[in-house]
């Protein structure tokens, strides 16, 4: 019993002595300079350290504010930034022109030959234009028919135009002056129509109907059938005019457009006289129907 008690006393004294010695050692030790300790952080594996960022309170960074507050935009600022602009230049009132020689050809038929022409020119804008039309025929070195029309055209739709003006016949006989009024247009692509009424001297009246359709066979080859009919109100044998349907012409021409401005062609034309005009031709010993082979050139300027 006494031995156990003595052992406890010795153990307590030893522990007390050890505690006193550690405190004395800590009090006498100089502070350590950890900054002077060399340490290679590159050898540390930070990725292996578990860290729960959800428990950290990072806090939102305060927004960047301008040092000088921006002034509010006023109506004066908007007007200065977006001033009224003038309209840009357009070409809606441009003046254009064109000269188109649809037919300039040599015609060969049974009893003779002839040179025929049919040309149109215009100048103006999209709404109003001045039109000039001319057509005629020279046979055996003499002018057999020749006329010139000056017409003012006014568009009534994108495809139709009213025309009015004058027509002057130079041949046959001594010629004749007419007042002219009509309509012309292109209701379909490649289809051209003309209908013109005339009022002339001695209460003579006339009507001319024309149609032509340009069919593109290829980018260069164009086949064009044409039809023309002339009507008169009264007989006038001296000017080769008979009442009713007097003359008709049906043609078919094939052209090759070397350029859009130059296109040679060949074709055939069927000319016929009708009614009172045919009777006049029989009395004069003339043919009332002819088949003419033609070769010519179409020009555009």
PDB file of C-alpha atoms in Angstrom:
ATOM      1  CA  UNK A   1       0.000   0.000   0.000  1.00  0.00           C
ATOM      2  CA  UNK A   2       2.816   2.384   0.936  1.00  0.00           C
ATOM      3  CA  UNK A   3       4.677   1.441  -2.270  1.00  0.00           C
ATOM      4  CA  UNK A   4       1.734   2.493  -4.475  1.00  0.00           C
ATOM      5  CA  UNK A   5       1.403   5.789  -2.660  1.00  0.00           C
ATOM      6  CA  UNK A   6       5.102   6.522  -3.044  1.00  0.00           C
ATOM      7  CA  UNK A   7       4.991   5.821  -6.818  1.00  0.00           C
ATOM      8  CA  UNK A   8       2.183   8.325  -7.338  1.00  0.00           C
ATOM      9  CA  UNK A   9       4.114  11.019  -5.485  1.00  0.00           C
ATOM     10  CA  UNK A  10       7.242  10.417  -7.580  1.00  0.00           C
ATOM     11  CA  UNK A  11       5.223  10.526 -10.847  1.00  0.00           C
ATOM     12  CA  UNK A  12       3.517  13.798  -9.897  1.00  0.00           C
ATOM     13  CA  UNK A  13       6.814  15.443  -8.973  1.00  0.00           C
ATOM     14  CA  UNK A  14       8.320  14.379 -12.333  1.00  0.00           C
ATOM     15  CA  UNK A  15       5.411  15.793 -14.320  1.00  0.00           C
ATOM     16  CA  UNK A  16       5.579  19.074 -12.446  1.00  0.00           C
ATOM     17  CA  UNK A  17       9.313  19.388 -13.105  1.00  0.00           C
ATOM     18  CA  UNK A  18       8.802  18.690 -16.841  1.00  0.00           C
ATOM     19  CA  UNK A  19       6.067  21.328 -17.124  1.00  0.00           C
ATOM     20  CA  UNK A  20       8.210  23.960 -15.406  1.00  0.00           C
ATOM     21  CA  UNK A  21      11.178  23.229 -17.692  1.00  0.00           C
ATOM     22  CA  UNK A  22       9.047  23.586 -20.957  1.00  0.00           C
ATOM     23  CA  UNK A  23       7.671  26.965 -19.895  1.00  0.00           C
ATOM     24  CA  UNK A  24      11.134  28.235 -19.077  1.00  0.00           C
ATOM     25  CA  UNK A  25      12.403  27.059 -22.453  1.00  0.00           C
ATOM     26  CA  UNK A  26       9.525  28.799 -24.350  1.00  0.00           C
ATOM     27  CA  UNK A  27      10.106  32.070 -22.508  1.00  0.00           C
ATOM     28  CA  UNK A  28      13.797  32.122 -23.381  1.00  0.00           C
ATOM     29  CA  UNK A  29      13.407  31.229 -27.141  1.00  0.00           C
ATOM     30  CA  UNK A  30      13.807  33.997 -29.781  1.00  0.00           C
ATOM     31  CA  UNK A  31      10.949  34.502 -32.325  1.00  0.00           C
ATOM     32  CA  UNK A  32      11.395  32.650 -35.614  1.00  0.00           C
ATOM     33  CA  UNK A  33      11.659  34.506 -39.020  1.00  0.00           C
ATOM     34  CA  UNK A  34       9.550  32.367 -41.340  1.00  0.00           C
ATOM     35  CA  UNK A  35      10.176  34.740 -44.283  1.00  0.00           C
ATOM     36  CA  UNK A  36      13.814  33.726 -44.307  1.00  0.00           C
ATOM     37  CA  UNK A  37      12.937  30.083 -44.629  1.00  0.00           C
ATOM     38  CA  UNK A  38      13.427  28.828 -48.193  1.00  0.00           C
ATOM     39  CA  UNK A  39      10.399  26.990 -49.468  1.00  0.00           C
ATOM     40  CA  UNK A  40       9.708  25.640 -52.983  1.00  0.00           C
ATOM     41  CA  UNK A  41       5.984  26.032 -53.507  1.00  0.00           C
ATOM     42  CA  UNK A  42       6.296  24.524 -56.969  1.00  0.00           C
ATOM     43  CA  UNK A  43       6.574  21.128 -55.304  1.00  0.00           C
ATOM     44  CA  UNK A  44       3.211  21.558 -53.589  1.00  0.00           C
ATOM     45  CA  UNK A  45       0.151  19.982 -55.126  1.00  0.00           C
ATOM     46  CA  UNK A  46      -2.577  22.509 -54.394  1.00  0.00           C
ATOM     47  CA  UNK A  47      -5.050  20.625 -56.544  1.00  0.00           C
ATOM     48  CA  UNK A  48      -5.056  17.847 -54.003  1.00  0.00           C
ATOM     49  CA  UNK A  49      -6.156  20.149 -51.204  1.00  0.00           C
ATOM     50  CA  UNK A  50      -9.873  19.815 -50.559  1.00  0.00           C
ATOM     51  CA  UNK A  51     -11.598  23.173 -50.351  1.00  0.00           C
ATOM     52  CA  UNK A  52     -15.301  23.993 -50.188  1.00  0.00           C
ATOM     53  CA  UNK A  53     -15.731  27.374 -51.864  1.00  0.00           C
ATOM     54  CA  UNK A  54     -19.447  27.376 -51.210  1.00  0.00           C
ATOM     55  CA  UNK A  55     -18.739  28.255 -47.585  1.00  0.00           C
ATOM     56  CA  UNK A  56     -16.693  31.301 -48.522  1.00  0.00           C
ATOM     57  CA  UNK A  57     -18.300  34.740 -48.679  1.00  0.00           C
ATOM     58  CA  UNK A  58     -16.545  36.358 -51.598  1.00  0.00           C
ATOM     59  CA  UNK A  59     -19.048  39.193 -51.899  1.00  0.00           C
ATOM     60  CA  UNK A  60     -19.916  40.947 -55.167  1.00  0.00           C
ATOM     61  CA  UNK A  61     -17.417  43.496 -56.390  1.00  0.00           C
ATOM     62  CA  UNK A  62     -18.815  47.002 -56.454  1.00  0.00           C
ATOM     63  CA  UNK A  63     -19.735  48.133 -60.025  1.00  0.00           C
ATOM     64  CA  UNK A  64     -17.412  50.494 -61.819  1.00  0.00           C
ATOM     65  CA  UNK A  65     -18.806  53.977 -61.652  1.00  0.00           C
ATOM     66  CA  UNK A  66     -17.572  56.837 -63.873  1.00  0.00           C
ATOM     67  CA  UNK A  67     -15.675  59.439 -61.990  1.00  0.00           C
ATOM     68  CA  UNK A  68     -17.779  62.131 -63.683  1.00  0.00           C
ATOM     69  CA  UNK A  69     -21.508  61.319 -64.075  1.00  0.00           C
ATOM     70  CA  UNK A  70     -22.722  61.307 -67.718  1.00  0.00           C
ATOM     71  CA  UNK A  71     -25.342  63.945 -68.559  1.00  0.00           C
ATOM     72  CA  UNK A  72     -28.756  62.853 -69.802  1.00  0.00           C
ATOM     73  CA  UNK A  73     -29.291  62.887 -73.599  1.00  0.00           C
ATOM     74  CA  UNK A  74     -31.516  65.755 -74.701  1.00  0.00           C
ATOM     75  CA  UNK A  75     -33.537  66.361 -77.887  1.00  0.00           C
ATOM     76  CA  UNK A  76     -30.875  68.837 -78.986  1.00  0.00           C
ATOM     77  CA  UNK A  77     -28.255  66.103 -78.714  1.00  0.00           C
ATOM     78  CA  UNK A  78     -30.376  63.767 -80.826  1.00  0.00           C
ATOM     79  CA  UNK A  79     -30.913  66.428 -83.499  1.00  0.00           C
ATOM     80  CA  UNK A  80     -27.184  67.116 -83.609  1.00  0.00           C
ATOM     81  CA  UNK A  81     -26.358  63.404 -83.941  1.00  0.00           C
ATOM     82  CA  UNK A  82     -29.041  62.684 -86.581  1.00  0.00           C
ATOM     83  CA  UNK A  83     -29.526  65.791 -88.730  1.00  0.00           C
ATOM     84  CA  UNK A  84     -32.104  65.678 -91.565  1.00  0.00           C
ATOM     85  CA  UNK A  85     -30.492  64.354 -94.753  1.00  0.00           C
ATOM     86  CA  UNK A  86     -31.394  65.485 -98.283  1.00  0.00           C
ATOM     87  CA  UNK A  87     -32.789  62.912-100.716  1.00  0.00           C
ATOM     88  CA  UNK A  88     -30.226  61.033-102.770  1.00  0.00           C
ATOM     89  CA  UNK A  89     -29.906  61.671-106.469  1.00  0.00           C
ATOM     90  CA  UNK A  90     -32.218  59.599-108.669  1.00  0.00           C
ATOM     91  CA  UNK A  91     -32.684  59.289-112.413  1.00  0.00           C
ATOM     92  CA  UNK A  92     -36.481  59.262-112.607  1.00  0.00           C
ATOM     93  CA  UNK A  93     -36.542  62.324-114.885  1.00  0.00           C
ATOM     94  CA  UNK A  94     -33.673  61.380-117.135  1.00  0.00           C
ATOM     95  CA  UNK A  95     -34.049  62.077-120.847  1.00  0.00           C
ATOM     96  CA  UNK A  96     -33.174  59.098-123.042  1.00  0.00           C
ATOM     97  CA  UNK A  97     -33.373  58.328-126.732  1.00  0.00           C
ATOM     98  CA  UNK A  98     -33.174  55.445-129.157  1.00  0.00           C
ATOM     99  CA  UNK A  99     -33.193  54.805-132.897  1.00  0.00           C
ATOM    100  CA  UNK A 100     -34.407  51.383-134.038  1.00  0.00           C
ATOM    101  CA  UNK A 101     -34.352  50.299-137.673  1.00  0.00           C
ATOM    102  CA  UNK A 102     -36.511  47.191-137.553  1.00  0.00           C
ATOM    103  CA  UNK A 103     -36.324  46.554-141.291  1.00  0.00           C
ATOM    104  CA  UNK A 104     -33.746  47.676-143.817  1.00  0.00           C
ATOM    105  CA  UNK A 105     -33.997  44.988-146.448  1.00  0.00           C
ATOM    106  CA  UNK A 106     -33.820  43.901-150.038  1.00  0.00           C
ATOM    107  CA  UNK A 107     -36.969  42.155-151.301  1.00  0.00           C
ATOM    108  CA  UNK A 108     -37.082  39.847-154.282  1.00  0.00           C
ATOM    109  CA  UNK A 109     -40.361  38.725-155.834  1.00  0.00           C
ATOM    110  CA  UNK A 110     -41.594  37.292-159.117  1.00  0.00           C
ATOM    111  CA  UNK A 111     -41.883  40.386-161.269  1.00  0.00           C
ATOM    112  CA  UNK A 112     -39.406  42.771-159.684  1.00  0.00           C
ATOM    113  CA  UNK A 113     -37.391  43.665-156.585  1.00  0.00           C
ATOM    114  CA  UNK A 114     -37.574  46.424-153.977  1.00  0.00           C
ATOM    115  CA  UNK A 115     -35.837  48.022-151.020  1.00  0.00           C
ATOM    116  CA  UNK A 116     -37.986  48.356-147.909  1.00  0.00           C
ATOM    117  CA  UNK A 117     -37.438  50.230-144.641  1.00  0.00           C
ATOM    118  CA  UNK A 118     -39.285  50.558-141.348  1.00  0.00           C
ATOM    119  CA  UNK A 119     -37.694  52.670-138.602  1.00  0.00           C
ATOM    120  CA  UNK A 120     -38.653  54.213-135.260  1.00  0.00           C
ATOM    121  CA  UNK A 121     -36.965  56.809-133.066  1.00  0.00           C
ATOM    122  CA  UNK A 122     -37.924  58.309-129.723  1.00  0.00           C
ATOM    123  CA  UNK A 123     -36.640  60.803-127.172  1.00  0.00           C
ATOM    124  CA  UNK A 124     -37.986  61.548-123.690  1.00  0.00           C
ATOM    125  CA  UNK A 125     -38.545  59.962-120.302  1.00  0.00           C
ATOM    126  CA  UNK A 126     -40.599  57.135-118.849  1.00  0.00           C
ATOM    127  CA  UNK A 127     -43.922  59.022-119.062  1.00  0.00           C
ATOM    128  CA  UNK A 128     -43.745  61.356-122.064  1.00  0.00           C
ATOM    129  CA  UNK A 129     -41.863  60.813-125.309  1.00  0.00           C
ATOM    130  CA  UNK A 130     -41.625  62.189-128.805  1.00  0.00           C
ATOM    131  CA  UNK A 131     -41.910  59.407-131.379  1.00  0.00           C
ATOM    132  CA  UNK A 132     -40.849  59.445-135.023  1.00  0.00           C
ATOM    133  CA  UNK A 133     -41.933  56.671-137.380  1.00  0.00           C
ATOM    134  CA  UNK A 134     -40.913  56.201-140.977  1.00  0.00           C
ATOM    135  CA  UNK A 135     -41.564  53.480-143.509  1.00  0.00           C
ATOM    136  CA  UNK A 136     -41.463  53.176-147.256  1.00  0.00           C
ATOM    137  CA  UNK A 137     -40.504  51.233-150.339  1.00  0.00           C
ATOM    138  CA  UNK A 138     -38.395  51.841-153.433  1.00  0.00           C
ATOM    139  CA  UNK A 139     -39.100  49.698-156.478  1.00  0.00           C
ATOM    140  CA  UNK A 140     -37.089  49.741-159.711  1.00  0.00           C
ATOM    141  CA  UNK A 141     -35.143  52.773-158.538  1.00  0.00           C
ATOM    142  CA  UNK A 142     -38.240  54.856-157.731  1.00  0.00           C
ATOM    143  CA  UNK A 143     -39.864  55.645-154.398  1.00  0.00           C
ATOM    144  CA  UNK A 144     -43.202  53.890-154.444  1.00  0.00           C
ATOM    145  CA  UNK A 145     -44.276  54.570-150.840  1.00  0.00           C
ATOM    146  CA  UNK A 146     -42.858  56.898-148.182  1.00  0.00           C
ATOM    147  CA  UNK A 147     -44.294  58.353-145.001  1.00  0.00           C
ATOM    148  CA  UNK A 148     -43.177  60.071-141.797  1.00  0.00           C
ATOM    149  CA  UNK A 149     -45.069  60.349-138.501  1.00  0.00           C
ATOM    150  CA  UNK A 150     -44.372  62.645-135.544  1.00  0.00           C
ATOM    151  CA  UNK A 151     -46.272  61.553-132.435  1.00  0.00           C
ATOM    152  CA  UNK A 152     -46.321  62.575-128.790  1.00  0.00           C
ATOM    153  CA  UNK A 153     -46.652  59.594-126.477  1.00  0.00           C
ATOM    154  CA  UNK A 154     -47.955  59.551-122.908  1.00  0.00           C
ATOM    155  CA  UNK A 155     -47.780  56.403-120.768  1.00  0.00           C
ATOM    156  CA  UNK A 156     -51.077  55.337-119.201  1.00  0.00           C
ATOM    157  CA  UNK A 157     -49.671  52.167-117.601  1.00  0.00           C
ATOM    158  CA  UNK A 158     -46.311  50.422-117.391  1.00  0.00           C
ATOM    159  CA  UNK A 159     -47.037  48.655-120.707  1.00  0.00           C
ATOM    160  CA  UNK A 160     -49.344  50.963-122.676  1.00  0.00           C
ATOM    161  CA  UNK A 161     -48.942  54.397-124.197  1.00  0.00           C
ATOM    162  CA  UNK A 162     -51.322  56.789-125.950  1.00  0.00           C
ATOM    163  CA  UNK A 163     -49.918  58.596-128.985  1.00  0.00           C
ATOM    164  CA  UNK A 164     -51.132  61.562-130.996  1.00  0.00           C
ATOM    165  CA  UNK A 165     -49.674  63.732-133.739  1.00  0.00           C
ATOM    166  CA  UNK A 166     -49.391  64.016-137.496  1.00  0.00           C
ATOM    167  CA  UNK A 167     -48.522  61.800-140.442  1.00  0.00           C
ATOM    168  CA  UNK A 168     -47.263  62.944-143.824  1.00  0.00           C
ATOM    169  CA  UNK A 169     -47.413  60.686-146.878  1.00  0.00           C
ATOM    170  CA  UNK A 170     -44.922  61.666-149.587  1.00  0.00           C
ATOM    171  CA  UNK A 171     -45.802  58.871-151.995  1.00  0.00           C
ATOM    172  CA  UNK A 172     -47.828  57.571-153.784  1.00  0.00           C
ATOM    173  CA  UNK A 173     -49.112  60.439-155.939  1.00  0.00           C
ATOM    174  CA  UNK A 174     -48.730  63.920-154.473  1.00  0.00           C
ATOM    175  CA  UNK A 175     -48.867  62.804-150.876  1.00  0.00           C
ATOM    176  CA  UNK A 176     -51.336  63.486-148.079  1.00  0.00           C
ATOM    177  CA  UNK A 177     -51.372  64.890-144.534  1.00  0.00           C
ATOM    178  CA  UNK A 178     -53.142  63.156-141.652  1.00  0.00           C
ATOM    179  CA  UNK A 179     -53.948  63.756-138.011  1.00  0.00           C
ATOM    180  CA  UNK A 180     -53.050  60.654-136.014  1.00  0.00           C
ATOM    181  CA  UNK A 181     -54.197  59.176-132.727  1.00  0.00           C
ATOM    182  CA  UNK A 182     -53.587  55.708-131.323  1.00  0.00           C
ATOM    183  CA  UNK A 183     -52.241  53.347-128.717  1.00  0.00           C
ATOM    184  CA  UNK A 184     -49.141  51.169-128.559  1.00  0.00           C
ATOM    185  CA  UNK A 185     -47.700  48.798-126.007  1.00  0.00           C
ATOM    186  CA  UNK A 186     -46.053  45.537-125.026  1.00  0.00           C
ATOM    187  CA  UNK A 187     -48.635  43.443-123.122  1.00  0.00           C
ATOM    188  CA  UNK A 188     -46.330  40.399-123.195  1.00  0.00           C
ATOM    189  CA  UNK A 189     -42.564  40.086-123.277  1.00  0.00           C
ATOM    190  CA  UNK A 190     -41.442  40.368-126.895  1.00  0.00           C
ATOM    191  CA  UNK A 191     -44.938  41.230-128.186  1.00  0.00           C
ATOM    192  CA  UNK A 192     -45.362  44.735-129.631  1.00  0.00           C
ATOM    193  CA  UNK A 193     -48.770  46.095-130.675  1.00  0.00           C
ATOM    194  CA  UNK A 194     -49.752  49.310-132.455  1.00  0.00           C
ATOM    195  CA  UNK A 195     -53.193  50.612-133.419  1.00  0.00           C
ATOM    196  CA  UNK A 196     -53.345  54.067-135.019  1.00  0.00           C
ATOM    197  CA  UNK A 197     -56.315  55.917-136.525  1.00  0.00           C
ATOM    198  CA  UNK A 198     -55.920  58.723-139.068  1.00  0.00           C
ATOM    199  CA  UNK A 199     -58.081  61.555-140.360  1.00  0.00           C
ATOM    200  CA  UNK A 200     -56.953  63.106-143.639  1.00  0.00           C
ATOM    201  CA  UNK A 201     -57.947  65.449-146.421  1.00  0.00           C
ATOM    202  CA  UNK A 202     -61.310  65.172-148.181  1.00  0.00           C
ATOM    203  CA  UNK A 203     -62.804  63.450-145.147  1.00  0.00           C
ATOM    204  CA  UNK A 204     -60.621  60.430-145.709  1.00  0.00           C
ATOM    205  CA  UNK A 205     -60.007  58.180-142.712  1.00  0.00           C
ATOM    206  CA  UNK A 206     -57.679  55.261-142.158  1.00  0.00           C
ATOM    207  CA  UNK A 207     -56.715  52.674-139.575  1.00  0.00           C
ATOM    208  CA  UNK A 208     -53.458  50.734-139.259  1.00  0.00           C
ATOM    209  CA  UNK A 209     -52.948  47.682-137.061  1.00  0.00           C
ATOM    210  CA  UNK A 210     -49.477  46.227-136.477  1.00  0.00           C
ATOM    211  CA  UNK A 211     -48.141  43.378-134.356  1.00  0.00           C
ATOM    212  CA  UNK A 212     -44.757  41.732-133.937  1.00  0.00           C
ATOM    213  CA  UNK A 213     -43.500  39.029-131.622  1.00  0.00           C
ATOM    214  CA  UNK A 214     -39.780  38.408-131.056  1.00  0.00           C
ATOM    215  CA  UNK A 215     -39.227  34.768-130.073  1.00  0.00           C
ATOM    216  CA  UNK A 216     -35.824  33.940-128.602  1.00  0.00           C
ATOM    217  CA  UNK A 217     -34.633  30.638-130.038  1.00  0.00           C
ATOM    218  CA  UNK A 218     -31.220  31.036-128.409  1.00  0.00           C
ATOM    219  CA  UNK A 219     -29.322  33.920-126.893  1.00  0.00           C
ATOM    220  CA  UNK A 220     -28.524  35.154-130.427  1.00  0.00           C
ATOM    221  CA  UNK A 221     -31.100  33.675-132.775  1.00  0.00           C
ATOM    222  CA  UNK A 222     -34.468  35.470-132.846  1.00  0.00           C
ATOM    223  CA  UNK A 223     -37.498  34.477-134.926  1.00  0.00           C
ATOM    224  CA  UNK A 224     -39.986  37.319-135.424  1.00  0.00           C
ATOM    225  CA  UNK A 225     -43.395  37.012-137.109  1.00  0.00           C
ATOM    226  CA  UNK A 226     -45.082  40.307-138.034  1.00  0.00           C
ATOM    227  CA  UNK A 227     -48.566  41.312-139.197  1.00  0.00           C
ATOM    228  CA  UNK A 228     -49.794  44.620-140.647  1.00  0.00           C
ATOM    229  CA  UNK A 229     -53.228  45.608-141.976  1.00  0.00           C
ATOM    230  CA  UNK A 230     -54.402  48.929-143.477  1.00  0.00           C
ATOM    231  CA  UNK A 231     -58.029  50.073-143.672  1.00  0.00           C
ATOM    232  CA  UNK A 232     -59.489  53.143-145.406  1.00  0.00           C
ATOM    233  CA  UNK A 233     -62.843  54.868-145.131  1.00  0.00           C
ATOM    234  CA  UNK A 234     -63.195  55.883-148.781  1.00  0.00           C
ATOM    235  CA  UNK A 235     -61.927  54.931-152.226  1.00  0.00           C
ATOM    236  CA  UNK A 236     -59.107  57.058-153.628  1.00  0.00           C
ATOM    237  CA  UNK A 237     -57.582  55.311-156.669  1.00  0.00           C
ATOM    238  CA  UNK A 238     -55.086  58.109-157.254  1.00  0.00           C
ATOM    239  CA  UNK A 239     -53.479  57.397-153.865  1.00  0.00           C
ATOM    240  CA  UNK A 240     -53.973  53.617-154.109  1.00  0.00           C
ATOM    241  CA  UNK A 241     -56.590  53.582-151.360  1.00  0.00           C
ATOM    242  CA  UNK A 242     -59.686  51.394-151.314  1.00  0.00           C
ATOM    243  CA  UNK A 243     -62.475  51.411-148.734  1.00  0.00           C
ATOM    244  CA  UNK A 244     -62.433  48.697-146.094  1.00  0.00           C
ATOM    245  CA  UNK A 245     -59.479  46.361-145.693  1.00  0.00           C
ATOM    246  CA  UNK A 246     -57.088  47.440-148.439  1.00  0.00           C
ATOM    247  CA  UNK A 247     -53.659  45.901-147.720  1.00  0.00           C
ATOM    248  CA  UNK A 248     -52.187  43.215-145.513  1.00  0.00           C
ATOM    249  CA  UNK A 249     -48.688  41.907-144.946  1.00  0.00           C
ATOM    250  CA  UNK A 250     -47.582  38.843-143.013  1.00  0.00           C
ATOM    251  CA  UNK A 251     -43.857  38.339-142.514  1.00  0.00           C
ATOM    252  CA  UNK A 252     -41.472  35.923-140.858  1.00  0.00           C
ATOM    253  CA  UNK A 253     -37.840  36.909-140.271  1.00  0.00           C
ATOM    254  CA  UNK A 254     -34.985  35.054-138.637  1.00  0.00           C
ATOM    255  CA  UNK A 255     -32.124  37.208-137.382  1.00  0.00           C
ATOM    256  CA  UNK A 256     -28.793  36.589-135.733  1.00  0.00           C
ATOM    257  CA  UNK A 257     -27.791  39.269-133.226  1.00  0.00           C
ATOM    258  CA  UNK A 258     -24.047  39.682-133.620  1.00  0.00           C
ATOM    259  CA  UNK A 259     -24.555  42.464-131.095  1.00  0.00           C
ATOM    260  CA  UNK A 260     -27.805  43.909-129.762  1.00  0.00           C
ATOM    261  CA  UNK A 261     -27.241  46.840-132.130  1.00  0.00           C
ATOM    262  CA  UNK A 262     -26.486  44.863-135.308  1.00  0.00           C
ATOM    263  CA  UNK A 263     -28.445  41.841-136.487  1.00  0.00           C
ATOM    264  CA  UNK A 264     -28.580  40.552-140.090  1.00  0.00           C
ATOM    265  CA  UNK A 265     -31.647  38.522-141.028  1.00  0.00           C
ATOM    266  CA  UNK A 266     -33.428  36.603-143.765  1.00  0.00           C
ATOM    267  CA  UNK A 267     -37.103  35.901-144.168  1.00  0.00           C
ATOM    268  CA  UNK A 268     -40.249  35.856-146.245  1.00  0.00           C
ATOM    269  CA  UNK A 269     -43.129  38.313-146.620  1.00  0.00           C
ATOM    270  CA  UNK A 270     -46.630  37.672-147.977  1.00  0.00           C
ATOM    271  CA  UNK A 271     -48.251  40.847-149.346  1.00  0.00           C
ATOM    272  CA  UNK A 272     -51.854  40.975-150.507  1.00  0.00           C
ATOM    273  CA  UNK A 273     -54.405  43.547-151.666  1.00  0.00           C
ATOM    274  CA  UNK A 274     -58.063  43.238-150.684  1.00  0.00           C
ATOM    275  CA  UNK A 275     -61.511  44.503-151.659  1.00  0.00           C
ATOM    276  CA  UNK A 276     -61.752  47.687-153.690  1.00  0.00           C
ATOM    277  CA  UNK A 277     -57.982  48.117-153.632  1.00  0.00           C
ATOM    278  CA  UNK A 278     -57.580  44.693-155.259  1.00  0.00           C
ATOM    279  CA  UNK A 279     -60.070  45.711-157.971  1.00  0.00           C
ATOM    280  CA  UNK A 280     -58.044  48.851-158.675  1.00  0.00           C
ATOM    281  CA  UNK A 281     -54.860  46.761-159.016  1.00  0.00           C
ATOM    282  CA  UNK A 282     -56.512  44.348-161.465  1.00  0.00           C
ATOM    283  CA  UNK A 283     -57.634  47.240-163.636  1.00  0.00           C
ATOM    284  CA  UNK A 284     -54.039  48.511-163.715  1.00  0.00           C
ATOM    285  CA  UNK A 285     -52.664  45.056-164.496  1.00  0.00           C
ATOM    286  CA  UNK A 286     -50.925  44.672-161.130  1.00  0.00           C
ATOM    287  CA  UNK A 287     -50.610  41.580-158.960  1.00  0.00           C
ATOM    288  CA  UNK A 288     -52.884  41.441-155.937  1.00  0.00           C
ATOM    289  CA  UNK A 289     -50.704  38.959-154.062  1.00  0.00           C
ATOM    290  CA  UNK A 290     -46.934  38.533-153.839  1.00  0.00           C
ATOM    291  CA  UNK A 291     -44.504  36.319-151.980  1.00  0.00           C
ATOM    292  CA  UNK A 292     -41.277  38.196-151.324  1.00  0.00           C
ATOM    293  CA  UNK A 293     -37.984  36.752-150.099  1.00  0.00           C
ATOM    294  CA  UNK A 294     -36.118  39.254-147.984  1.00  0.00           C
ATOM    295  CA  UNK A 295     -32.607  39.776-146.628  1.00  0.00           C
ATOM    296  CA  UNK A 296     -31.587  42.726-144.516  1.00  0.00           C
ATOM    297  CA  UNK A 297     -30.242  44.055-141.268  1.00  0.00           C
ATOM    298  CA  UNK A 298     -31.771  45.305-138.034  1.00  0.00           C
ATOM    299  CA  UNK A 299     -30.005  48.251-136.382  1.00  0.00           C
ATOM    300  CA  UNK A 300     -30.298  49.880-132.983  1.00  0.00           C
ATOM    301  CA  UNK A 301     -28.611  53.053-131.774  1.00  0.00           C
TER     302      UNK A 301
END
